[in-house]
Amino acid sequence: DESHIKGIHDAMAEFETLTCINFVKRNTERDYLIIKSADGCWSNYGKVGGGQTVSVMKAGCMWKGIIQHELDHALGFLHEHSRSDRDKHVKIMWEYISPADRPDFKKFENSNNLGLPYDYSSVMHYGPYTFTNTTGKATIVPIPDGSVHIGQRQGLSNLDVAKINKLYNCSRCSTILDAASGSLTSANHPRNYSDNTNCVWLIRTRSRKISLHFQAFELQTTRGCQGDYVKVYDGSSKSSAVLMDKTCGSKIPNDIVASGNLMLIEFITDGANTASGFQAIFTSGRSENKENGKE
């Protein structure tokens, strides 16, 4: 089914944008993932060898964050609430978890936490009521502050990305901006950015159309902007439609509006000449047209 396959490709594309992981169509490789709609949303932890199944059932698993959760298991990641240090961050309410579901809340005493902090906003964290056997009773309670939000499935968090990049030895510089509005700048701005950088910012709002406004812009000028450039995409990957092609020099670009709630900004610099870089703010509004004063 086309839309399901597109959903899986979109979830993969975000990994490819933010990390060094690439999902390549299998040819004759011995070890590979078989992604299919089986019974529920599940995956093995890490590489099993041979063809291994990642199940993303058409009914119930077709959210980007759920697909990414299962793919992240295949990449080697446990549930966040299974980390060795989880008891400092959450309380597991065993009495509301049926015995059959308890293995999913198991703590791994010697998990490799990659020297990175516990992440309540990880796509690998369960929500408060996951597998509860009693309506309204939480199975996982954040401590000391029980109101902390857990279990988001919008997509990978900044720490999810940092962990993948650390495990896979990737120096990609990626930032996810999960807010209705905010700002971004090149490194060191207004001092000069460095040579040979490859950075992306993914703006991800809840359901609103994103606008990007550059306040400062000063990049090395080259013919066709082949050296240093900023490029903006209408979506979360470099295969998304281009909103602003390679741009350099010192003219402030026009405002850019995405068609939806995802926008990707790419900043590439070569080995010669730097400048002060850029500063931009983004906002997001209603996605309806406000023509003729009507919403």
PDB file of C-alpha atoms in Angstrom:
ATOM      1  CA  ASP A   1       0.000   0.000   0.000  1.00  0.00           C
ATOM      2  CA  GLU A   2       1.545   3.241  -1.269  1.00  0.00           C
ATOM      3  CA  SER A   3       0.777   5.458   1.718  1.00  0.00           C
ATOM      4  CA  HIS A   4       2.169   2.926   4.217  1.00  0.00           C
ATOM      5  CA  ILE A   5       5.364   2.530   2.214  1.00  0.00           C
ATOM      6  CA  LYS A   6       5.692   6.316   1.985  1.00  0.00           C
ATOM      7  CA  GLY A   7       5.223   6.563   5.771  1.00  0.00           C
ATOM      8  CA  ILE A   8       8.039   4.061   6.328  1.00  0.00           C
ATOM      9  CA  HIS A   9      10.287   5.881   3.837  1.00  0.00           C
ATOM     10  CA  ASP A  10       9.579   9.208   5.589  1.00  0.00           C
ATOM     11  CA  ALA A  11      10.501   7.706   8.968  1.00  0.00           C
ATOM     12  CA  MET A  12      13.737   6.318   7.496  1.00  0.00           C
ATOM     13  CA  ALA A  13      14.556   9.583   5.727  1.00  0.00           C
ATOM     14  CA  GLU A  14      14.655  11.379   9.078  1.00  0.00           C
ATOM     15  CA  PHE A  15      17.325   8.937  10.346  1.00  0.00           C
ATOM     16  CA  GLU A  16      19.299   9.521   7.156  1.00  0.00           C
ATOM     17  CA  THR A  17      19.066  13.298   7.545  1.00  0.00           C
ATOM     18  CA  LEU A  18      19.984  13.502  11.231  1.00  0.00           C
ATOM     19  CA  THR A  19      22.454  10.600  11.558  1.00  0.00           C
ATOM     20  CA  CYS A  20      24.904   8.673   9.370  1.00  0.00           C
ATOM     21  CA  ILE A  21      22.520   5.701   9.108  1.00  0.00           C
ATOM     22  CA  ASN A  22      21.371   4.864   5.582  1.00  0.00           C
ATOM     23  CA  PHE A  23      18.622   2.386   4.788  1.00  0.00           C
ATOM     24  CA  VAL A  24      19.567   0.696   1.520  1.00  0.00           C
ATOM     25  CA  LYS A  25      17.256  -1.542  -0.498  1.00  0.00           C
ATOM     26  CA  ARG A  26      18.443  -5.135  -0.121  1.00  0.00           C
ATOM     27  CA  ASN A  27      20.141  -6.717  -3.087  1.00  0.00           C
ATOM     28  CA  THR A  28      21.751 -10.025  -2.043  1.00  0.00           C
ATOM     29  CA  GLU A  29      23.046  -9.057   1.421  1.00  0.00           C
ATOM     30  CA  ARG A  30      22.949 -11.849   4.001  1.00  0.00           C
ATOM     31  CA  ASP A  31      21.889  -9.651   6.924  1.00  0.00           C
ATOM     32  CA  TYR A  32      18.912  -7.393   6.320  1.00  0.00           C
ATOM     33  CA  LEU A  33      15.633  -6.085   7.732  1.00  0.00           C
ATOM     34  CA  ILE A  34      12.281  -7.412   6.535  1.00  0.00           C
ATOM     35  CA  ILE A  35       9.755  -4.662   7.243  1.00  0.00           C
ATOM     36  CA  LYS A  36       6.225  -5.995   7.232  1.00  0.00           C
ATOM     37  CA  SER A  37       2.760  -5.572   8.667  1.00  0.00           C
ATOM     38  CA  ALA A  38       2.679  -8.510  11.094  1.00  0.00           C
ATOM     39  CA  ASP A  39       0.891  -8.674  14.458  1.00  0.00           C
ATOM     40  CA  GLY A  40       1.630  -5.400  16.203  1.00  0.00           C
ATOM     41  CA  CYS A  41       4.644  -3.068  16.427  1.00  0.00           C
ATOM     42  CA  TRP A  42       7.841  -4.959  17.343  1.00  0.00           C
ATOM     43  CA  SER A  43      11.492  -5.555  16.516  1.00  0.00           C
ATOM     44  CA  ASN A  44      14.571  -7.360  17.823  1.00  0.00           C
ATOM     45  CA  TYR A  45      17.288  -5.483  19.703  1.00  0.00           C
ATOM     46  CA  GLY A  46      20.220  -5.054  17.338  1.00  0.00           C
ATOM     47  CA  LYS A  47      21.453  -7.379  14.625  1.00  0.00           C
ATOM     48  CA  VAL A  48      20.258 -10.974  14.776  1.00  0.00           C
ATOM     49  CA  GLY A  49      21.807 -12.167  11.506  1.00  0.00           C
ATOM     50  CA  GLY A  50      20.015 -13.196   8.318  1.00  0.00           C
ATOM     51  CA  GLY A  51      16.668 -11.630   7.515  1.00  0.00           C
ATOM     52  CA  GLN A  52      15.145 -10.110  10.645  1.00  0.00           C
ATOM     53  CA  THR A  53      11.609  -8.816  10.902  1.00  0.00           C
ATOM     54  CA  VAL A  54      10.547  -5.330  11.939  1.00  0.00           C
ATOM     55  CA  SER A  55       6.766  -5.414  12.300  1.00  0.00           C
ATOM     56  CA  VAL A  56       4.814  -2.213  11.735  1.00  0.00           C
ATOM     57  CA  MET A  57       1.191  -3.257  11.470  1.00  0.00           C
ATOM     58  CA  LYS A  58      -0.913  -1.123   9.119  1.00  0.00           C
ATOM     59  CA  ALA A  59      -3.536  -0.685  11.834  1.00  0.00           C
ATOM     60  CA  GLY A  60      -1.871   0.998  14.784  1.00  0.00           C
ATOM     61  CA  CYS A  61       1.844   1.308  13.982  1.00  0.00           C
ATOM     62  CA  MET A  62       1.872   3.788  11.102  1.00  0.00           C
ATOM     63  CA  TRP A  63       3.003   6.818  13.109  1.00  0.00           C
ATOM     64  CA  LYS A  64       6.423   8.165  12.228  1.00  0.00           C
ATOM     65  CA  GLY A  65       7.611   7.929  15.834  1.00  0.00           C
ATOM     66  CA  ILE A  66       6.390   4.332  16.198  1.00  0.00           C
ATOM     67  CA  ILE A  67       8.178   3.256  13.003  1.00  0.00           C
ATOM     68  CA  GLN A  68      11.329   5.052  14.217  1.00  0.00           C
ATOM     69  CA  HIS A  69      10.986   3.354  17.625  1.00  0.00           C
ATOM     70  CA  GLU A  70      11.039  -0.090  15.982  1.00  0.00           C
ATOM     71  CA  LEU A  71      13.874   0.800  13.587  1.00  0.00           C
ATOM     72  CA  ASP A  72      15.885   2.160  16.539  1.00  0.00           C
ATOM     73  CA  HIS A  73      15.501  -1.220  18.297  1.00  0.00           C
ATOM     74  CA  ALA A  74      16.946  -2.873  15.177  1.00  0.00           C
ATOM     75  CA  LEU A  75      19.859  -0.394  15.319  1.00  0.00           C
ATOM     76  CA  GLY A  76      20.653  -1.712  18.802  1.00  0.00           C
ATOM     77  CA  PHE A  77      18.685   0.488  21.193  1.00  0.00           C
ATOM     78  CA  LEU A  78      16.722  -0.659  24.236  1.00  0.00           C
ATOM     79  CA  HIS A  79      13.746   1.123  25.728  1.00  0.00           C
ATOM     80  CA  GLU A  80      14.877   4.274  27.530  1.00  0.00           C
ATOM     81  CA  HIS A  81      13.052   3.155  30.691  1.00  0.00           C
ATOM     82  CA  SER A  82      15.149  -0.065  30.644  1.00  0.00           C
ATOM     83  CA  ARG A  83      18.458   1.782  31.158  1.00  0.00           C
ATOM     84  CA  SER A  84      20.580   0.736  34.136  1.00  0.00           C
ATOM     85  CA  ASP A  85      20.013   4.142  35.793  1.00  0.00           C
ATOM     86  CA  ARG A  86      16.260   4.292  35.221  1.00  0.00           C
ATOM     87  CA  ASP A  87      15.338   4.039  38.913  1.00  0.00           C
ATOM     88  CA  LYS A  88      16.734   7.553  39.441  1.00  0.00           C
ATOM     89  CA  HIS A  89      14.303   8.883  36.822  1.00  0.00           C
ATOM     90  CA  VAL A  90      11.132   6.776  36.828  1.00  0.00           C
ATOM     91  CA  LYS A  91       9.177   4.533  39.169  1.00  0.00           C
ATOM     92  CA  ILE A  92       7.749   1.351  37.608  1.00  0.00           C
ATOM     93  CA  MET A  93       4.302   0.524  39.024  1.00  0.00           C
ATOM     94  CA  TRP A  94       4.508  -3.278  38.811  1.00  0.00           C
ATOM     95  CA  GLU A  95       1.062  -3.842  40.343  1.00  0.00           C
ATOM     96  CA  TYR A  96      -0.588  -2.331  37.233  1.00  0.00           C
ATOM     97  CA  ILE A  97       1.451  -4.412  34.754  1.00  0.00           C
ATOM     98  CA  SER A  98       0.248  -7.923  33.879  1.00  0.00           C
ATOM     99  CA  PRO A  99       2.955 -10.626  34.159  1.00  0.00           C
ATOM    100  CA  ALA A 100       3.022 -11.182  30.381  1.00  0.00           C
ATOM    101  CA  ASP A 101       3.937  -7.514  29.814  1.00  0.00           C
ATOM    102  CA  ARG A 102       6.570  -7.217  32.550  1.00  0.00           C
ATOM    103  CA  PRO A 103       9.564  -8.149  30.342  1.00  0.00           C
ATOM    104  CA  ASP A 104       9.035  -4.854  28.462  1.00  0.00           C
ATOM    105  CA  PHE A 105       9.796  -2.985  31.703  1.00  0.00           C
ATOM    106  CA  LYS A 106      12.878  -5.028  32.586  1.00  0.00           C
ATOM    107  CA  LYS A 107      15.956  -3.063  33.673  1.00  0.00           C
ATOM    108  CA  PHE A 108      19.212  -3.897  31.884  1.00  0.00           C
ATOM    109  CA  GLU A 109      21.810  -3.641  34.671  1.00  0.00           C
ATOM    110  CA  ASN A 110      24.741  -3.270  32.280  1.00  0.00           C
ATOM    111  CA  SER A 111      23.175  -1.233  29.475  1.00  0.00           C
ATOM    112  CA  ASN A 112      25.580   0.931  27.471  1.00  0.00           C
ATOM    113  CA  ASN A 113      24.247   4.434  28.156  1.00  0.00           C
ATOM    114  CA  LEU A 114      26.907   6.002  25.903  1.00  0.00           C
ATOM    115  CA  GLY A 115      27.705   8.611  28.558  1.00  0.00           C
ATOM    116  CA  LEU A 116      24.549  10.495  27.595  1.00  0.00           C
ATOM    117  CA  PRO A 117      21.743  11.500  29.969  1.00  0.00           C
ATOM    118  CA  TYR A 118      18.393   9.822  30.565  1.00  0.00           C
ATOM    119  CA  ASP A 119      15.847  11.195  28.102  1.00  0.00           C
ATOM    120  CA  TYR A 120      12.175  11.482  29.066  1.00  0.00           C
ATOM    121  CA  SER A 121      11.445  12.757  25.547  1.00  0.00           C
ATOM    122  CA  SER A 122      13.074   9.783  23.789  1.00  0.00           C
ATOM    123  CA  VAL A 123      11.079   8.046  21.076  1.00  0.00           C
ATOM    124  CA  MET A 124      12.243   4.883  22.932  1.00  0.00           C
ATOM    125  CA  HIS A 125      10.402   5.813  26.158  1.00  0.00           C
ATOM    126  CA  TYR A 126       6.988   4.352  26.946  1.00  0.00           C
ATOM    127  CA  GLY A 127       4.127   6.637  27.878  1.00  0.00           C
ATOM    128  CA  PRO A 128       2.717   6.695  31.427  1.00  0.00           C
ATOM    129  CA  TYR A 129      -0.119   4.239  30.713  1.00  0.00           C
ATOM    130  CA  THR A 130       1.599   1.768  28.364  1.00  0.00           C
ATOM    131  CA  PHE A 131       0.396  -1.803  29.117  1.00  0.00           C
ATOM    132  CA  THR A 132      -1.613  -0.746  32.163  1.00  0.00           C
ATOM    133  CA  ASN A 133      -4.049  -3.411  33.350  1.00  0.00           C
ATOM    134  CA  THR A 134      -6.149  -0.869  35.275  1.00  0.00           C
ATOM    135  CA  THR A 135      -7.725   2.068  33.444  1.00  0.00           C
ATOM    136  CA  GLY A 136      -6.381   5.374  34.728  1.00  0.00           C
ATOM    137  CA  LYS A 137      -3.461   3.810  36.614  1.00  0.00           C
ATOM    138  CA  ALA A 138       0.031   4.662  35.355  1.00  0.00           C
ATOM    139  CA  THR A 139       2.658   1.975  34.785  1.00  0.00           C
ATOM    140  CA  ILE A 140       5.558   4.461  34.637  1.00  0.00           C
ATOM    141  CA  VAL A 141       5.786   7.590  36.789  1.00  0.00           C
ATOM    142  CA  PRO A 142       8.621  10.114  36.266  1.00  0.00           C
ATOM    143  CA  ILE A 143      10.410  11.067  39.509  1.00  0.00           C
ATOM    144  CA  PRO A 144      10.743  13.429  41.274  1.00  0.00           C
ATOM    145  CA  ASP A 145       8.312  15.361  39.014  1.00  0.00           C
ATOM    146  CA  GLY A 146       5.413  13.142  37.970  1.00  0.00           C
ATOM    147  CA  SER A 147       4.112  15.730  35.496  1.00  0.00           C
ATOM    148  CA  VAL A 148       7.065  15.341  33.091  1.00  0.00           C
ATOM    149  CA  HIS A 149       5.807  14.268  29.651  1.00  0.00           C
ATOM    150  CA  ILE A 150       6.913  10.785  28.527  1.00  0.00           C
ATOM    151  CA  GLY A 151       6.096   8.655  25.501  1.00  0.00           C
ATOM    152  CA  GLN A 152       6.123  11.153  22.615  1.00  0.00           C
ATOM    153  CA  ARG A 153       5.981   9.623  19.117  1.00  0.00           C
ATOM    154  CA  GLN A 154       6.481  12.780  17.025  1.00  0.00           C
ATOM    155  CA  GLY A 155       9.871  11.412  16.061  1.00  0.00           C
ATOM    156  CA  LEU A 156      13.475  11.086  17.207  1.00  0.00           C
ATOM    157  CA  SER A 157      14.582  13.445  19.997  1.00  0.00           C
ATOM    158  CA  ASN A 158      17.888  15.339  20.056  1.00  0.00           C
ATOM    159  CA  LEU A 159      19.280  12.813  22.528  1.00  0.00           C
ATOM    160  CA  ASP A 160      18.040   9.881  20.411  1.00  0.00           C
ATOM    161  CA  VAL A 161      20.028  11.365  17.525  1.00  0.00           C
ATOM    162  CA  ALA A 162      23.091  12.018  19.722  1.00  0.00           C
ATOM    163  CA  LYS A 163      23.016   8.399  20.948  1.00  0.00           C
ATOM    164  CA  ILE A 164      22.777   6.932  17.435  1.00  0.00           C
ATOM    165  CA  ASN A 165      25.611   9.178  16.265  1.00  0.00           C
ATOM    166  CA  LYS A 166      27.767   8.221  19.238  1.00  0.00           C
ATOM    167  CA  LEU A 167      27.149   4.477  18.822  1.00  0.00           C
ATOM    168  CA  TYR A 168      27.787   4.635  15.074  1.00  0.00           C
ATOM    169  CA  ASN A 169      30.722   7.046  15.362  1.00  0.00           C
ATOM    170  CA  CYS A 170      29.120   9.794  13.295  1.00  0.00           C
ATOM    171  CA  SER A 171      30.119  13.450  13.472  1.00  0.00           C
ATOM    172  CA  ARG A 172      26.980  14.835  11.795  1.00  0.00           C
ATOM    173  CA  CYS A 173      25.823  18.013  13.501  1.00  0.00           C
ATOM    174  CA  SER A 174      22.047  17.833  13.794  1.00  0.00           C
ATOM    175  CA  THR A 175      19.562  19.829  15.831  1.00  0.00           C
ATOM    176  CA  ILE A 176      15.847  19.145  16.171  1.00  0.00           C
ATOM    177  CA  LEU A 177      13.788  22.232  17.032  1.00  0.00           C
ATOM    178  CA  ASP A 178      10.545  20.913  18.545  1.00  0.00           C
ATOM    179  CA  ALA A 179       8.719  24.146  19.271  1.00  0.00           C
ATOM    180  CA  ALA A 180       6.095  26.470  17.824  1.00  0.00           C
ATOM    181  CA  SER A 181       8.717  29.202  17.400  1.00  0.00           C
ATOM    182  CA  GLY A 182      12.408  29.721  18.024  1.00  0.00           C
ATOM    183  CA  SER A 183      15.729  30.663  16.493  1.00  0.00           C
ATOM    184  CA  LEU A 184      18.804  29.122  14.930  1.00  0.00           C
ATOM    185  CA  THR A 185      22.270  30.408  14.101  1.00  0.00           C
ATOM    186  CA  SER A 186      25.424  29.130  12.487  1.00  0.00           C
ATOM    187  CA  ALA A 187      28.125  28.153  15.007  1.00  0.00           C
ATOM    188  CA  ASN A 188      29.957  31.086  16.673  1.00  0.00           C
ATOM    189  CA  HIS A 189      27.643  33.680  15.102  1.00  0.00           C
ATOM    190  CA  PRO A 190      28.262  36.638  14.834  1.00  0.00           C
ATOM    191  CA  ARG A 191      31.889  35.459  14.785  1.00  0.00           C
ATOM    192  CA  ASN A 192      32.955  33.369  11.818  1.00  0.00           C
ATOM    193  CA  TYR A 193      31.734  29.830  11.259  1.00  0.00           C
ATOM    194  CA  SER A 194      34.359  27.137  10.711  1.00  0.00           C
ATOM    195  CA  ASP A 195      35.413  25.362   7.530  1.00  0.00           C
ATOM    196  CA  ASN A 196      34.209  21.900   6.500  1.00  0.00           C
ATOM    197  CA  THR A 197      30.979  21.759   8.477  1.00  0.00           C
ATOM    198  CA  ASN A 198      27.844  19.858   7.576  1.00  0.00           C
ATOM    199  CA  CYS A 199      24.921  20.880   9.794  1.00  0.00           C
ATOM    200  CA  VAL A 200      21.167  20.422   9.661  1.00  0.00           C
ATOM    201  CA  TRP A 201      18.298  21.837  11.700  1.00  0.00           C
ATOM    202  CA  LEU A 202      14.951  20.055  11.599  1.00  0.00           C
ATOM    203  CA  ILE A 203      12.037  22.255  12.654  1.00  0.00           C
ATOM    204  CA  ARG A 204       9.122  20.098  13.789  1.00  0.00           C
ATOM    205  CA  THR A 205       5.976  21.831  15.018  1.00  0.00           C
ATOM    206  CA  ARG A 206       2.794  20.173  16.244  1.00  0.00           C
ATOM    207  CA  SER A 207       0.602  20.723  13.174  1.00  0.00           C
ATOM    208  CA  ARG A 208       1.297  24.205  12.045  1.00  0.00           C
ATOM    209  CA  LYS A 209       2.733  25.784   8.932  1.00  0.00           C
ATOM    210  CA  ILE A 210       6.328  26.986   9.493  1.00  0.00           C
ATOM    211  CA  SER A 211       7.756  30.370   8.380  1.00  0.00           C
ATOM    212  CA  LEU A 212      11.495  31.093   8.425  1.00  0.00           C
ATOM    213  CA  HIS A 213      12.859  34.641   8.563  1.00  0.00           C
ATOM    214  CA  PHE A 214      16.586  35.397   8.225  1.00  0.00           C
ATOM    215  CA  GLN A 215      17.783  38.294  10.400  1.00  0.00           C
ATOM    216  CA  ALA A 216      21.441  38.141   9.367  1.00  0.00           C
ATOM    217  CA  PHE A 217      23.130  36.409   6.427  1.00  0.00           C
ATOM    218  CA  GLU A 218      26.796  36.561   5.421  1.00  0.00           C
ATOM    219  CA  LEU A 219      28.380  33.571   3.657  1.00  0.00           C
ATOM    220  CA  GLN A 220      31.412  33.178   1.435  1.00  0.00           C
ATOM    221  CA  THR A 221      30.374  34.013  -2.146  1.00  0.00           C
ATOM    222  CA  THR A 222      31.170  31.443  -4.821  1.00  0.00           C
ATOM    223  CA  ARG A 223      29.805  30.853  -8.311  1.00  0.00           C
ATOM    224  CA  GLY A 224      26.565  28.913  -8.029  1.00  0.00           C
ATOM    225  CA  CYS A 225      27.160  28.851  -4.250  1.00  0.00           C
ATOM    226  CA  GLN A 226      29.231  25.696  -4.699  1.00  0.00           C
ATOM    227  CA  GLY A 227      31.378  26.526  -1.639  1.00  0.00           C
ATOM    228  CA  ASP A 228      29.456  27.530   1.475  1.00  0.00           C
ATOM    229  CA  TYR A 229      25.677  27.555   1.291  1.00  0.00           C
ATOM    230  CA  VAL A 230      22.340  27.323   3.079  1.00  0.00           C
ATOM    231  CA  LYS A 231      19.590  25.201   1.536  1.00  0.00           C
ATOM    232  CA  VAL A 232      16.021  24.772   2.844  1.00  0.00           C
ATOM    233  CA  TYR A 233      13.658  21.839   2.263  1.00  0.00           C
ATOM    234  CA  ASP A 234       9.879  21.462   2.575  1.00  0.00           C
ATOM    235  CA  GLY A 235       9.907  18.415   4.833  1.00  0.00           C
ATOM    236  CA  SER A 236      12.267  16.449   7.026  1.00  0.00           C
ATOM    237  CA  SER A 237      14.742  15.087   4.516  1.00  0.00           C
ATOM    238  CA  LYS A 238      17.059  16.074   1.708  1.00  0.00           C
ATOM    239  CA  SER A 239      14.754  14.278  -0.689  1.00  0.00           C
ATOM    240  CA  SER A 240      11.918  16.686   0.236  1.00  0.00           C
ATOM    241  CA  ALA A 241      10.994  19.482  -2.185  1.00  0.00           C
ATOM    242  CA  VAL A 242      13.429  22.425  -2.134  1.00  0.00           C
ATOM    243  CA  LEU A 243      12.069  25.723  -0.743  1.00  0.00           C
ATOM    244  CA  MET A 244      15.347  27.644  -1.113  1.00  0.00           C
ATOM    245  CA  ASP A 245      18.139  26.278  -3.254  1.00  0.00           C
ATOM    246  CA  LYS A 246      21.832  26.793  -2.416  1.00  0.00           C
ATOM    247  CA  THR A 247      22.188  30.389  -1.211  1.00  0.00           C
ATOM    248  CA  CYS A 248      25.356  32.288  -0.317  1.00  0.00           C
ATOM    249  CA  GLY A 249      26.677  35.877  -0.293  1.00  0.00           C
ATOM    250  CA  SER A 250      25.374  38.688   1.879  1.00  0.00           C
ATOM    251  CA  LYS A 251      21.874  39.423   0.640  1.00  0.00           C
ATOM    252  CA  ILE A 252      19.263  38.449   3.251  1.00  0.00           C
ATOM    253  CA  PRO A 253      17.011  35.791   1.663  1.00  0.00           C
ATOM    254  CA  ASN A 254      13.250  36.274   1.444  1.00  0.00           C
ATOM    255  CA  ASP A 255      11.062  34.674   4.090  1.00  0.00           C
ATOM    256  CA  ILE A 256      10.400  30.992   3.469  1.00  0.00           C
ATOM    257  CA  VAL A 257       7.138  29.192   4.226  1.00  0.00           C
ATOM    258  CA  ALA A 258       6.792  25.410   4.449  1.00  0.00           C
ATOM    259  CA  SER A 259       3.633  23.674   3.286  1.00  0.00           C
ATOM    260  CA  GLY A 260       3.287  21.852   6.606  1.00  0.00           C
ATOM    261  CA  ASN A 261       4.819  21.243  10.019  1.00  0.00           C
ATOM    262  CA  LEU A 262       8.316  20.137   8.933  1.00  0.00           C
ATOM    263  CA  MET A 263      11.200  22.194   7.547  1.00  0.00           C
ATOM    264  CA  LEU A 264      14.856  21.246   7.117  1.00  0.00           C
ATOM    265  CA  ILE A 265      17.712  23.772   6.952  1.00  0.00           C
ATOM    266  CA  GLU A 266      21.084  22.548   5.692  1.00  0.00           C
ATOM    267  CA  PHE A 267      24.344  24.478   6.131  1.00  0.00           C
ATOM    268  CA  ILE A 268      27.445  23.267   4.286  1.00  0.00           C
ATOM    269  CA  THR A 269      30.876  24.914   4.327  1.00  0.00           C
ATOM    270  CA  ASP A 270      33.979  24.070   2.318  1.00  0.00           C
ATOM    271  CA  GLY A 271      37.658  24.286   3.249  1.00  0.00           C
ATOM    272  CA  ALA A 272      38.240  27.889   2.178  1.00  0.00           C
ATOM    273  CA  ASN A 273      37.120  31.293   3.519  1.00  0.00           C
ATOM    274  CA  THR A 274      34.515  31.766   6.191  1.00  0.00           C
ATOM    275  CA  ALA A 275      32.199  34.612   7.176  1.00  0.00           C
ATOM    276  CA  SER A 276      29.898  35.515  10.051  1.00  0.00           C
ATOM    277  CA  GLY A 277      27.158  33.114   8.930  1.00  0.00           C
ATOM    278  CA  PHE A 278      23.466  33.492   9.603  1.00  0.00           C
ATOM    279  CA  GLN A 279      20.808  34.003  12.205  1.00  0.00           C
ATOM    280  CA  ALA A 280      17.144  33.153  11.648  1.00  0.00           C
ATOM    281  CA  ILE A 281      13.893  32.916  13.556  1.00  0.00           C
ATOM    282  CA  PHE A 282      10.959  30.639  12.827  1.00  0.00           C
ATOM    283  CA  THR A 283       7.302  30.893  13.710  1.00  0.00           C
ATOM    284  CA  SER A 284       4.347  28.661  12.996  1.00  0.00           C
ATOM    285  CA  GLY A 285       0.745  29.606  12.512  1.00  0.00           C
ATOM    286  CA  ARG A 286      -2.573  28.128  11.549  1.00  0.00           C
ATOM    287  CA  SER A 287      -2.299  26.205   8.321  1.00  0.00           C
ATOM    288  CA  GLU A 288      -5.629  27.509   6.966  1.00  0.00           C
ATOM    289  CA  ASN A 289      -5.460  30.324   4.439  1.00  0.00           C
ATOM    290  CA  LYS A 290      -6.401  33.652   5.957  1.00  0.00           C
ATOM    291  CA  GLU A 291      -7.529  35.136   2.645  1.00  0.00           C
ATOM    292  CA  ASN A 292     -10.274  37.793   2.594  1.00  0.00           C
ATOM    293  CA  GLY A 293     -10.041  38.114   6.353  1.00  0.00           C
ATOM    294  CA  LYS A 294     -11.740  34.743   6.810  1.00  0.00           C
ATOM    295  CA  GLU A 295     -10.053  31.779   8.449  1.00  0.00           C
TER     296      GLU A 295
END
